[in-house]
C-alpha cells in the first residue's frame, strides 16, 4: 500500500500565519476607530442635549416674565410707575400692576438659593435652574437678564438671555 503525502505547493489553499495576523491587526484598527468615533459622537450628542435643555429653561423663564402665565399678565403689561424692584438676601422681587378692564397686581420672585423664579399670586413656578437673574428699572423700561447653568458629569452648559421691556402707559 502506498501512502499519499500532502503537497504544499503553489496551488495550496489557506492563509499563512503572517497573513492572518496582518488581517487581524487591520480589523482591530478599524474596530478601534469605529468605537472612538461612536464615543465622540455620544459625547457630542450629550453636550448638545445639555445646551438645548439650558436654552429651553432660560427662554421659557424669560417668556413667562415678559408675557405672563395663564391668566396672569407679565411685565409687558405693567403700568408705568407701578413697578417696584426690591432686592433681598439671595434674590429679588419685582411687583407691578397692570391696567385695563381687569387690573392685576403680580410679582416675580427670584431665589438664588433655590435657583427659581416664581410668579405670584399663586406661587407658580415660572423658571427653574436660574443660576443668575438681574433686573433694573430705567425710566419706563425694565432691563432683565437671566442665566441658566447646567452641569452633567464633566459636561457643562451656560445660556444667558437679556431683554428690555417697555412698560405700558395706561
Tab-separated table of C-alpha atoms in Angstrom:
chain	number	residue	atom	x	y	z
A	1	UNK	CA	0.000	0.000	0.000
A	2	UNK	CA	1.235	3.312	-0.973
A	3	UNK	CA	0.932	6.338	1.340
A	4	UNK	CA	-0.248	9.671	-0.066
A	5	UNK	CA	1.553	12.672	1.307
A	6	UNK	CA	0.033	16.114	1.013
A	7	UNK	CA	1.993	18.502	-1.056
A	8	UNK	CA	2.311	22.140	-0.125
A	9	UNK	CA	2.974	23.941	-3.277
A	10	UNK	CA	1.800	26.880	-5.274
A	11	UNK	CA	-1.732	25.554	-5.589
A	12	UNK	CA	-2.312	25.055	-1.830
A	13	UNK	CA	-5.284	26.742	-0.201
A	14	UNK	CA	-5.450	28.657	3.108
A	15	UNK	CA	-3.699	31.541	4.761
A	16	UNK	CA	-0.346	31.726	6.388
A	17	UNK	CA	0.012	32.802	9.989
A	18	UNK	CA	1.520	36.132	8.892
A	19	UNK	CA	-1.463	36.885	6.646
A	20	UNK	CA	-3.931	36.062	9.432
A	21	UNK	CA	-2.041	38.297	11.903
A	22	UNK	CA	-1.956	41.229	9.452
A	23	UNK	CA	-5.680	40.882	8.692
A	24	UNK	CA	-6.476	40.702	12.428
A	25	UNK	CA	-4.402	43.815	13.134
A	26	UNK	CA	-6.125	45.782	10.390
A	27	UNK	CA	-9.545	44.629	11.606
A	28	UNK	CA	-8.720	45.681	15.175
A	29	UNK	CA	-7.607	49.122	13.988
A	30	UNK	CA	-10.858	49.601	12.080
A	31	UNK	CA	-12.947	48.479	15.070
A	32	UNK	CA	-10.981	50.743	17.455
A	33	UNK	CA	-11.528	53.693	15.119
A	34	UNK	CA	-15.255	52.999	14.954
A	35	UNK	CA	-15.531	52.726	18.754
A	36	UNK	CA	-13.626	56.021	19.117
A	37	UNK	CA	-15.951	57.680	16.622
A	38	UNK	CA	-19.003	56.325	18.443
A	39	UNK	CA	-17.775	57.605	21.836
A	40	UNK	CA	-17.004	61.010	20.324
A	41	UNK	CA	-20.455	61.260	18.744
A	42	UNK	CA	-22.134	60.175	22.001
A	43	UNK	CA	-20.315	62.893	23.961
A	44	UNK	CA	-21.218	65.473	21.308
A	45	UNK	CA	-24.864	64.410	21.498
A	46	UNK	CA	-24.847	64.722	25.317
A	47	UNK	CA	-23.284	68.212	25.113
A	48	UNK	CA	-25.892	69.316	22.573
A	49	UNK	CA	-28.737	67.940	24.701
A	50	UNK	CA	-27.427	69.796	27.754
A	51	UNK	CA	-27.172	73.058	25.791
A	52	UNK	CA	-30.696	72.612	24.421
A	53	UNK	CA	-32.043	71.986	27.933
A	54	UNK	CA	-30.333	75.146	29.213
A	55	UNK	CA	-31.651	77.143	26.213
A	56	UNK	CA	-35.156	75.867	26.837
A	57	UNK	CA	-35.076	76.690	30.565
A	58	UNK	CA	-33.822	80.269	30.092
A	59	UNK	CA	-36.128	81.034	27.136
A	60	UNK	CA	-39.227	79.711	28.903
A	61	UNK	CA	-38.451	81.707	32.054
A	62	UNK	CA	-37.918	84.934	30.095
A	63	UNK	CA	-41.059	84.390	28.038
A	64	UNK	CA	-43.115	83.846	31.187
A	65	UNK	CA	-41.706	87.011	32.758
A	66	UNK	CA	-42.449	89.133	29.703
A	67	UNK	CA	-45.830	87.720	28.642
A	68	UNK	CA	-47.153	86.115	31.844
A	69	UNK	CA	-48.655	82.720	32.591
A	70	UNK	CA	-52.221	81.520	32.429
A	71	UNK	CA	-54.498	84.434	33.238
A	72	UNK	CA	-51.694	86.405	34.966
A	73	UNK	CA	-50.167	89.083	32.738
A	74	UNK	CA	-46.407	89.578	32.527
A	75	UNK	CA	-44.111	92.568	32.810
A	76	UNK	CA	-45.033	93.682	29.302
A	77	UNK	CA	-48.432	94.706	30.677
A	78	UNK	CA	-47.039	96.607	33.674
A	79	UNK	CA	-48.295	100.149	34.080
A	80	UNK	CA	-45.696	102.916	34.118
A	81	UNK	CA	-44.915	103.954	37.686
A	82	UNK	CA	-46.304	100.765	39.222
A	83	UNK	CA	-43.106	98.711	39.043
A	84	UNK	CA	-41.218	98.207	42.298
A	85	UNK	CA	-37.985	96.221	42.429
A	86	UNK	CA	-36.707	95.157	45.852
A	87	UNK	CA	-33.511	93.240	46.444
A	88	UNK	CA	-33.102	90.944	49.380
A	89	UNK	CA	-30.728	88.358	50.693
A	90	UNK	CA	-30.170	85.936	47.842
A	91	UNK	CA	-32.687	87.295	45.359
A	92	UNK	CA	-35.121	89.992	44.345
A	93	UNK	CA	-38.804	90.735	43.872
A	94	UNK	CA	-40.432	92.811	41.171
A	95	UNK	CA	-44.020	93.825	41.866
A	96	UNK	CA	-46.217	95.549	39.289
A	97	UNK	CA	-49.793	96.483	38.451
A	98	UNK	CA	-51.430	96.043	35.113
A	99	UNK	CA	-54.078	98.303	33.645
A	100	UNK	CA	-57.079	97.575	31.519
A	101	UNK	CA	-60.581	96.428	32.374
A	102	UNK	CA	-59.353	93.840	34.880
A	103	UNK	CA	-56.219	95.241	36.588
A	104	UNK	CA	-53.911	92.791	38.339
A	105	UNK	CA	-51.176	93.073	40.921
A	106	UNK	CA	-48.488	90.484	40.180
A	107	UNK	CA	-44.926	89.841	41.251
A	108	UNK	CA	-41.978	87.734	40.239
A	109	UNK	CA	-39.683	86.468	42.988
A	110	UNK	CA	-36.177	85.236	42.202
A	111	UNK	CA	-34.492	82.998	44.775
A	112	UNK	CA	-30.769	82.442	44.204
A	113	UNK	CA	-30.623	79.662	46.796
A	114	UNK	CA	-33.426	77.697	45.101
A	115	UNK	CA	-32.485	78.749	41.526
A	116	UNK	CA	-36.146	79.501	40.846
A	117	UNK	CA	-38.331	82.268	39.513
A	118	UNK	CA	-41.889	82.283	40.920
A	119	UNK	CA	-44.971	84.210	39.758
A	120	UNK	CA	-47.324	85.427	42.484
A	121	UNK	CA	-50.124	85.324	43.388
A	122	UNK	CA	-50.351	81.562	43.346
A	123	UNK	CA	-46.667	80.672	43.713
A	124	UNK	CA	-46.482	79.343	40.140
A	125	UNK	CA	-43.012	78.239	39.026
A	126	UNK	CA	-42.015	80.462	36.104
A	127	UNK	CA	-38.389	79.362	35.772
A	128	UNK	CA	-36.080	76.663	37.097
A	129	UNK	CA	-32.302	76.233	37.174
A	130	UNK	CA	-31.892	80.035	37.101
A	131	UNK	CA	-28.322	80.482	38.367
A	132	UNK	CA	-28.272	84.265	37.876
A	133	UNK	CA	-31.002	86.861	37.467
A	134	UNK	CA	-30.773	90.634	37.328
A	135	UNK	CA	-33.487	93.247	36.951
A	136	UNK	CA	-33.378	97.044	36.963
A	137	UNK	CA	-35.667	99.906	36.084
A	138	UNK	CA	-34.595	102.639	33.700
A	139	UNK	CA	-37.375	105.191	33.368
A	140	UNK	CA	-40.366	103.419	31.855
A	141	UNK	CA	-38.234	100.411	30.909
A	142	UNK	CA	-37.262	97.241	32.724
A	143	UNK	CA	-33.958	95.557	31.923
A	144	UNK	CA	-33.880	91.833	32.682
A	145	UNK	CA	-31.071	89.279	32.403
A	146	UNK	CA	-31.443	85.562	33.179
A	147	UNK	CA	-28.813	82.820	33.087
A	148	UNK	CA	-29.041	79.047	33.362
A	149	UNK	CA	-26.021	76.871	34.179
A	150	UNK	CA	-26.380	73.128	33.761
A	151	UNK	CA	-23.822	70.516	34.781
A	152	UNK	CA	-23.959	66.819	33.972
A	153	UNK	CA	-20.855	64.901	34.950
A	154	UNK	CA	-17.882	66.528	33.226
A	155	UNK	CA	-20.147	68.445	30.819
A	156	UNK	CA	-21.497	71.930	31.459
A	157	UNK	CA	-23.623	74.442	29.572
A	158	UNK	CA	-24.317	78.117	30.236
A	159	UNK	CA	-27.025	80.075	28.491
A	160	UNK	CA	-27.857	83.716	29.176
A	161	UNK	CA	-30.558	85.943	27.770
A	162	UNK	CA	-31.457	89.564	28.322
A	163	UNK	CA	-34.174	91.937	27.205
A	164	UNK	CA	-35.545	95.427	27.695
A	165	UNK	CA	-39.275	95.683	28.374
A	166	UNK	CA	-41.224	98.889	27.824
A	167	UNK	CA	-43.924	99.420	30.450
A	168	UNK	CA	-47.307	100.494	29.127
A	169	UNK	CA	-48.547	103.979	29.822
A	170	UNK	CA	-52.081	103.064	30.946
